[in-house]
C-alpha cells in the first residue's frame, strides 16, 4: 500500500469538528441523532499502535507529532417514540447537563470498556439512569466471567442495574429502526447499531477504529486496546464497506465530530469526510 501523509488542511478540519458536536443530524423516518464529545481535544498517541504492518516512521506520516485527533463520543438517538443513549462515556455529558437521564428511555452499550460504561454509575456507585441498559450477551458473558481480568466495573454495573440489565443477540431489533450489528474484534461482543428506517441510515460503529487519521487510510493498523487484532481488521473493513455499499453514514466513539461519510481511496484504504 502506498502511504501518503495526511495534509495539514485535513488535520485542521478534523480538529475543528467539535464545532458540530451538538448539532442534530436528521435521518429519514423521524430520527434525530446528536453527538456529544465528552473529552474535547483528546488525542491518540502513536505508541498505542504497534505490531501492525507499518513502521513507527510510517505511522508518524499520518500522526504529526506522534498524535492523532480523537474523541470520546456518546450518541443521543431520538426516534418517533422514544429517546436512546448509545454508550454512557465517562458520564461527563450527564454531569454538565448535556444529557438528561430522565429523558433517556434506554441505554444501549456497544461494549464494556470504562469510557463507554463509566457514565452508567455515579461516583458513589449508584445508577445515573432509571431505565433499562442493553448490552450484547456475548459481551456481557465475557466481562462477567470471573476469569476475565480487569472487569470490576462491568460487574458493578450489572449489579447496580439488576432487574434492568438486559442482553441481546446480534441481529436483534432493539427498537423500530435500531438494529444490533455484530462488530467483534475490539472486544468479543463489540456491537454496532444501525439507525434509521429509510434509505439514509447511520451505522454507529463504536470502536471500529481509534485514530481516524491513521486507520481510515490504513485499516490494517490496530490499537493496543483491541482484544483480537485480526478480527478487528476484518470487522473494520466490513463495517466501512457496508456503509459504502449502502450509502450509509458512519459514526464512531473516537472520531472527532462523530459522524461522516466514507469512500475508498483507491489505495486499499478509505477516505472519511465529516458530516456538516
Short mmCIF file of C-alpha atoms in Angstrom, two decimals:
data_model
loop_
_atom_site.label_atom_id
_atom_site.label_comp_id
_atom_site.label_asym_id
_atom_site.label_seq_id
_atom_site.Cartn_x
_atom_site.Cartn_y
_atom_site.Cartn_z
CA UNK A 1 0.00 0.00 0.00
CA UNK A 2 1.50 3.38 -0.98
CA UNK A 3 1.45 5.72 2.01
CA UNK A 4 0.52 9.38 1.73
CA UNK A 5 0.81 11.72 4.71
CA UNK A 6 -2.38 13.38 5.87
CA UNK A 7 -2.40 17.02 4.79
CA UNK A 8 -2.38 19.83 7.35
CA UNK A 9 -5.71 21.08 5.97
CA UNK A 10 -7.37 17.72 6.62
CA UNK A 11 -5.89 17.55 10.12
CA UNK A 12 -7.11 21.08 10.85
CA UNK A 13 -10.58 20.14 9.60
CA UNK A 14 -10.64 17.15 11.94
CA UNK A 15 -9.50 19.28 14.88
CA UNK A 16 -12.35 21.72 14.29
CA UNK A 17 -15.03 19.05 14.16
CA UNK A 18 -16.13 19.64 17.76
CA UNK A 19 -17.96 22.71 16.47
CA UNK A 20 -20.53 20.29 15.04
CA UNK A 21 -20.71 18.06 18.12
CA UNK A 22 -24.08 19.28 19.40
CA UNK A 23 -25.78 19.79 16.02
CA UNK A 24 -28.52 17.17 15.48
CA UNK A 25 -28.45 15.10 12.31
CA UNK A 26 -31.80 14.11 10.85
CA UNK A 27 -32.42 10.72 9.27
CA UNK A 28 -35.43 9.54 7.28
CA UNK A 29 -38.33 8.23 9.33
CA UNK A 30 -38.25 10.93 12.00
CA UNK A 31 -34.90 10.00 13.57
CA UNK A 32 -32.57 12.62 15.04
CA UNK A 33 -29.03 11.90 16.24
CA UNK A 34 -26.86 14.20 18.35
CA UNK A 35 -23.22 13.56 19.20
CA UNK A 36 -21.66 14.78 22.44
CA UNK A 37 -17.89 14.67 22.83
CA UNK A 38 -17.11 14.05 26.48
CA UNK A 39 -13.40 14.80 26.21
CA UNK A 40 -12.85 17.56 23.59
CA UNK A 41 -9.28 17.87 22.41
CA UNK A 42 -8.39 14.27 23.19
CA UNK A 43 -5.78 12.59 21.01
CA UNK A 44 -4.38 9.13 20.40
CA UNK A 45 -0.61 8.64 20.61
CA UNK A 46 1.42 6.72 18.09
CA UNK A 47 2.68 4.43 20.88
CA UNK A 48 -0.80 2.89 21.04
CA UNK A 49 -0.36 1.46 17.53
CA UNK A 50 2.30 -1.22 17.42
CA UNK A 51 2.52 -4.66 15.90
CA UNK A 52 0.77 -3.78 12.64
CA UNK A 53 2.25 -3.82 9.15
CA UNK A 54 3.51 -0.22 9.33
CA UNK A 55 6.68 1.04 10.98
CA UNK A 56 6.55 3.84 13.54
CA UNK A 57 8.03 6.21 10.98
CA UNK A 58 5.26 5.36 8.52
CA UNK A 59 2.61 5.92 11.20
CA UNK A 60 4.10 9.31 12.03
CA UNK A 61 3.36 10.43 8.47
CA UNK A 62 -0.33 10.22 9.42
CA UNK A 63 0.14 11.34 13.03
CA UNK A 64 2.21 14.54 13.05
CA UNK A 65 3.94 14.97 16.37
CA UNK A 66 3.05 11.40 17.23
CA UNK A 67 -0.62 12.18 17.83
CA UNK A 68 -3.95 11.97 16.02
CA UNK A 69 -7.12 13.91 16.96
CA UNK A 70 -9.66 11.72 18.76
CA UNK A 71 -12.77 11.97 20.94
CA UNK A 72 -14.94 10.16 23.49
CA UNK A 73 -18.41 10.39 21.96
CA UNK A 74 -21.86 9.42 23.16
CA UNK A 75 -24.87 9.45 20.82
CA UNK A 76 -28.41 10.52 21.69
CA UNK A 77 -30.88 8.96 19.26
CA UNK A 78 -34.40 10.36 19.16
CA UNK A 79 -36.89 8.09 17.39
CA UNK A 80 -40.53 8.98 16.65
CA UNK A 81 -41.49 7.48 20.01
CA UNK A 82 -38.51 7.28 22.36
CA UNK A 83 -35.02 8.57 23.09
CA UNK A 84 -31.98 6.31 23.42
CA UNK A 85 -28.44 6.92 24.60
CA UNK A 86 -25.77 4.88 22.87
CA UNK A 87 -22.91 4.47 25.32
CA UNK A 88 -22.61 6.42 28.55
CA UNK A 89 -19.00 7.52 28.15
CA UNK A 90 -17.31 8.66 31.33
CA UNK A 91 -20.50 10.42 32.43
CA UNK A 92 -19.31 13.94 31.62
CA UNK A 93 -22.31 14.66 29.37
CA UNK A 94 -24.60 13.82 32.28
CA UNK A 95 -22.61 15.89 34.77
CA UNK A 96 -22.67 19.00 32.58
CA UNK A 97 -26.39 18.55 31.76
CA UNK A 98 -25.98 17.93 28.03
CA UNK A 99 -27.63 14.54 28.54
CA UNK A 100 -30.63 14.37 30.87
CA UNK A 101 -31.04 10.84 32.25
CA UNK A 102 -34.74 11.48 32.87
CA UNK A 103 -35.30 11.80 29.12
CA UNK A 104 -33.48 8.58 28.19
CA UNK A 105 -35.76 5.57 27.67
CA UNK A 106 -32.90 3.06 27.43
CA UNK A 107 -29.10 3.00 27.22
CA UNK A 108 -27.57 0.82 24.50
CA UNK A 109 -23.98 -0.22 25.16
CA UNK A 110 -21.52 -1.01 22.38
CA UNK A 111 -19.03 -2.71 24.72
CA UNK A 112 -17.94 -2.66 28.34
CA UNK A 113 -14.76 -0.60 28.41
CA UNK A 114 -14.70 2.14 31.03
CA UNK A 115 -15.02 5.05 28.60
CA UNK A 116 -18.31 3.53 27.40
CA UNK A 117 -19.96 2.35 30.62
CA UNK A 118 -18.37 4.57 33.27
CA UNK A 119 -21.20 7.08 32.95
CA UNK A 120 -23.77 4.48 33.95
CA UNK A 121 -22.75 4.96 37.58
CA UNK A 122 -22.35 7.97 39.84
CA UNK A 123 -19.20 8.38 41.91
CA UNK A 124 -20.93 6.71 44.85
CA UNK A 125 -21.74 3.63 42.76
CA UNK A 126 -25.45 4.35 42.37
CA UNK A 127 -27.09 4.50 38.95
CA UNK A 128 -27.33 7.53 36.69
CA UNK A 129 -30.26 6.09 34.71
CA UNK A 130 -33.55 4.64 35.88
CA UNK A 131 -34.42 2.87 32.60
CA UNK A 132 -33.00 -0.37 31.12
CA UNK A 133 -29.44 -0.87 29.96
CA UNK A 134 -28.86 -3.19 26.99
CA UNK A 135 -25.61 -4.98 26.11
CA UNK A 136 -24.85 -7.94 23.85
CA UNK A 137 -24.96 -11.29 25.62
CA UNK A 138 -21.56 -12.19 24.22
CA UNK A 139 -20.06 -9.01 25.67
CA UNK A 140 -21.80 -9.43 28.99
CA UNK A 141 -20.75 -13.07 29.35
CA UNK A 142 -17.14 -12.17 28.64
CA UNK A 143 -16.85 -9.38 31.21
CA UNK A 144 -18.90 -11.08 33.91
CA UNK A 145 -16.82 -14.25 33.66
CA UNK A 146 -14.68 -14.47 36.83
CA UNK A 147 -11.73 -15.46 34.63
CA UNK A 148 -11.82 -12.13 32.76
CA UNK A 149 -9.21 -9.76 34.18
CA UNK A 150 -9.77 -6.07 34.99
CA UNK A 151 -13.55 -6.42 34.86
CA UNK A 152 -14.67 -4.87 38.16
CA UNK A 153 -16.60 -2.03 36.50
CA UNK A 154 -18.80 -4.26 34.27
CA UNK A 155 -19.63 -6.39 37.30
CA UNK A 156 -20.55 -3.30 39.34
CA UNK A 157 -22.78 -2.07 36.51
CA UNK A 158 -24.56 -5.41 36.18
CA UNK A 159 -25.23 -5.47 39.93
CA UNK A 160 -26.33 -1.84 40.16
CA UNK A 161 -28.78 -2.28 37.27
CA UNK A 162 -30.11 -5.63 38.44
CA UNK A 163 -33.58 -6.13 37.00
CA UNK A 164 -32.90 -3.55 34.28
CA UNK A 165 -29.71 -5.07 32.88
CA UNK A 166 -30.76 -6.67 29.58
CA UNK A 167 -28.87 -8.63 26.93
CA UNK A 168 -29.46 -9.03 23.21
CA UNK A 169 -28.14 -11.08 20.31
CA UNK A 170 -26.51 -9.74 17.17
CA UNK A 171 -29.19 -9.07 14.57
CA UNK A 172 -31.85 -8.20 17.14
CA UNK A 173 -34.09 -5.20 16.52
CA UNK A 174 -33.94 -3.35 19.83
CA UNK A 175 -36.49 -0.74 18.77
CA UNK A 176 -38.10 0.24 15.47
CA UNK A 177 -35.18 1.49 13.41
CA UNK A 178 -32.41 0.32 15.76
CA UNK A 179 -30.66 -2.98 14.91
CA UNK A 180 -27.69 -4.55 16.69
CA UNK A 181 -24.87 -5.49 14.30
CA UNK A 182 -22.06 -7.85 15.31
CA UNK A 183 -18.73 -6.00 15.29
CA UNK A 184 -16.48 -8.40 17.18
CA UNK A 185 -12.75 -7.92 17.48
CA UNK A 186 -12.19 -4.87 19.62
CA UNK A 187 -13.93 -6.90 22.31
CA UNK A 188 -15.64 -10.30 21.97
CA UNK A 189 -19.16 -8.86 21.96
CA UNK A 190 -18.45 -5.44 20.45
CA UNK A 191 -21.62 -4.10 18.82
CA UNK A 192 -22.50 -1.54 16.16
CA UNK A 193 -26.00 -0.09 15.91
CA UNK A 194 -27.75 0.61 12.61
CA UNK A 195 -30.07 3.60 12.99
CA UNK A 196 -32.99 4.61 10.77
CA UNK A 197 -35.82 3.19 8.67
CA UNK A 198 -35.28 4.94 5.34
CA UNK A 199 -32.50 4.70 2.76
CA UNK A 200 -30.30 7.17 4.61
CA UNK A 201 -29.15 5.31 7.71
CA UNK A 202 -26.38 5.77 10.24
CA UNK A 203 -24.14 2.94 11.40
CA UNK A 204 -22.79 3.79 14.85
CA UNK A 205 -19.75 1.56 14.62
CA UNK A 206 -18.34 2.32 18.08
CA UNK A 207 -14.63 1.45 18.45
CA UNK A 208 -14.16 0.05 14.97
CA UNK A 209 -11.16 2.40 14.95
CA UNK A 210 -9.42 4.73 17.39
CA UNK A 211 -7.29 7.12 15.34
CA UNK A 212 -9.24 8.14 12.26
CA UNK A 213 -6.29 9.91 10.63
CA UNK A 214 -4.28 6.69 10.70
CA UNK A 215 -6.80 3.88 10.44
CA UNK A 216 -9.16 5.04 7.70
CA UNK A 217 -6.36 5.15 5.11
CA UNK A 218 -4.58 2.21 6.76
CA UNK A 219 -7.32 -0.12 8.04
CA UNK A 220 -4.90 -2.93 8.89
CA UNK A 221 -3.46 -0.88 11.74
CA UNK A 222 -4.80 -1.77 15.20
CA UNK A 223 -4.70 -0.13 18.60
CA UNK A 224 -3.36 -1.99 21.62
CA UNK A 225 -6.90 -1.90 23.06
CA UNK A 226 -8.13 -4.48 20.53
CA UNK A 227 -8.61 -7.92 22.09
CA UNK A 228 -8.46 -9.76 18.74
CA UNK A 229 -6.46 -7.70 16.25
CA UNK A 230 -7.02 -9.98 13.26
CA UNK A 231 -10.77 -9.91 13.81
CA UNK A 232 -10.66 -6.16 14.40
CA UNK A 233 -9.14 -5.60 10.97
CA UNK A 234 -11.78 -7.81 9.33
CA UNK A 235 -14.59 -6.03 11.18
CA UNK A 236 -13.25 -2.56 10.42
CA UNK A 237 -13.11 -3.26 6.71
CA UNK A 238 -16.50 -4.98 6.75
CA UNK A 239 -18.33 -2.16 8.53
CA UNK A 240 -16.80 0.54 6.37
CA UNK A 241 -17.60 -1.38 3.18
CA UNK A 242 -21.21 -1.86 4.36
CA UNK A 243 -21.53 1.91 4.63
CA UNK A 244 -20.01 2.46 1.20
CA UNK A 245 -22.19 -0.18 -0.45
CA UNK A 246 -25.41 1.09 1.15
CA UNK A 247 -24.73 4.82 1.19
CA UNK A 248 -24.94 4.95 5.00
CA UNK A 249 -23.34 7.48 7.28
CA UNK A 250 -20.78 6.06 9.69
CA UNK A 251 -20.23 7.07 13.30
CA UNK A 252 -17.57 6.24 15.84
CA UNK A 253 -16.96 6.86 19.51
CA UNK A 254 -13.43 8.11 18.93
CA UNK A 255 -13.91 10.06 15.68
CA UNK A 256 -13.75 13.85 16.21
CA UNK A 257 -17.25 15.08 15.40
CA UNK A 258 -18.55 11.55 15.48
CA UNK A 259 -20.26 11.16 12.10
CA UNK A 260 -19.36 11.34 8.43
CA UNK A 261 -19.24 9.59 5.10
CA UNK A 262 -16.59 7.22 3.81
CA UNK A 263 -15.35 6.06 0.44
CA UNK A 264 -12.49 4.04 -0.98
CA UNK A 265 -9.26 5.96 -1.52
CA UNK A 266 -8.30 3.58 -4.32
CA UNK A 267 -5.15 2.51 -2.47
CA UNK A 268 -6.50 -0.23 -0.24
CA UNK A 269 -7.77 2.21 2.36
CA UNK A 270 -10.60 4.66 2.90
CA UNK A 271 -11.28 8.38 2.98
CA UNK A 272 -13.51 9.89 5.67
CA UNK A 273 -15.42 13.15 5.23
CA UNK A 274 -17.00 14.73 8.32
CA UNK A 275 -20.73 15.42 8.26
CA UNK A 276 -21.59 19.12 8.35
#
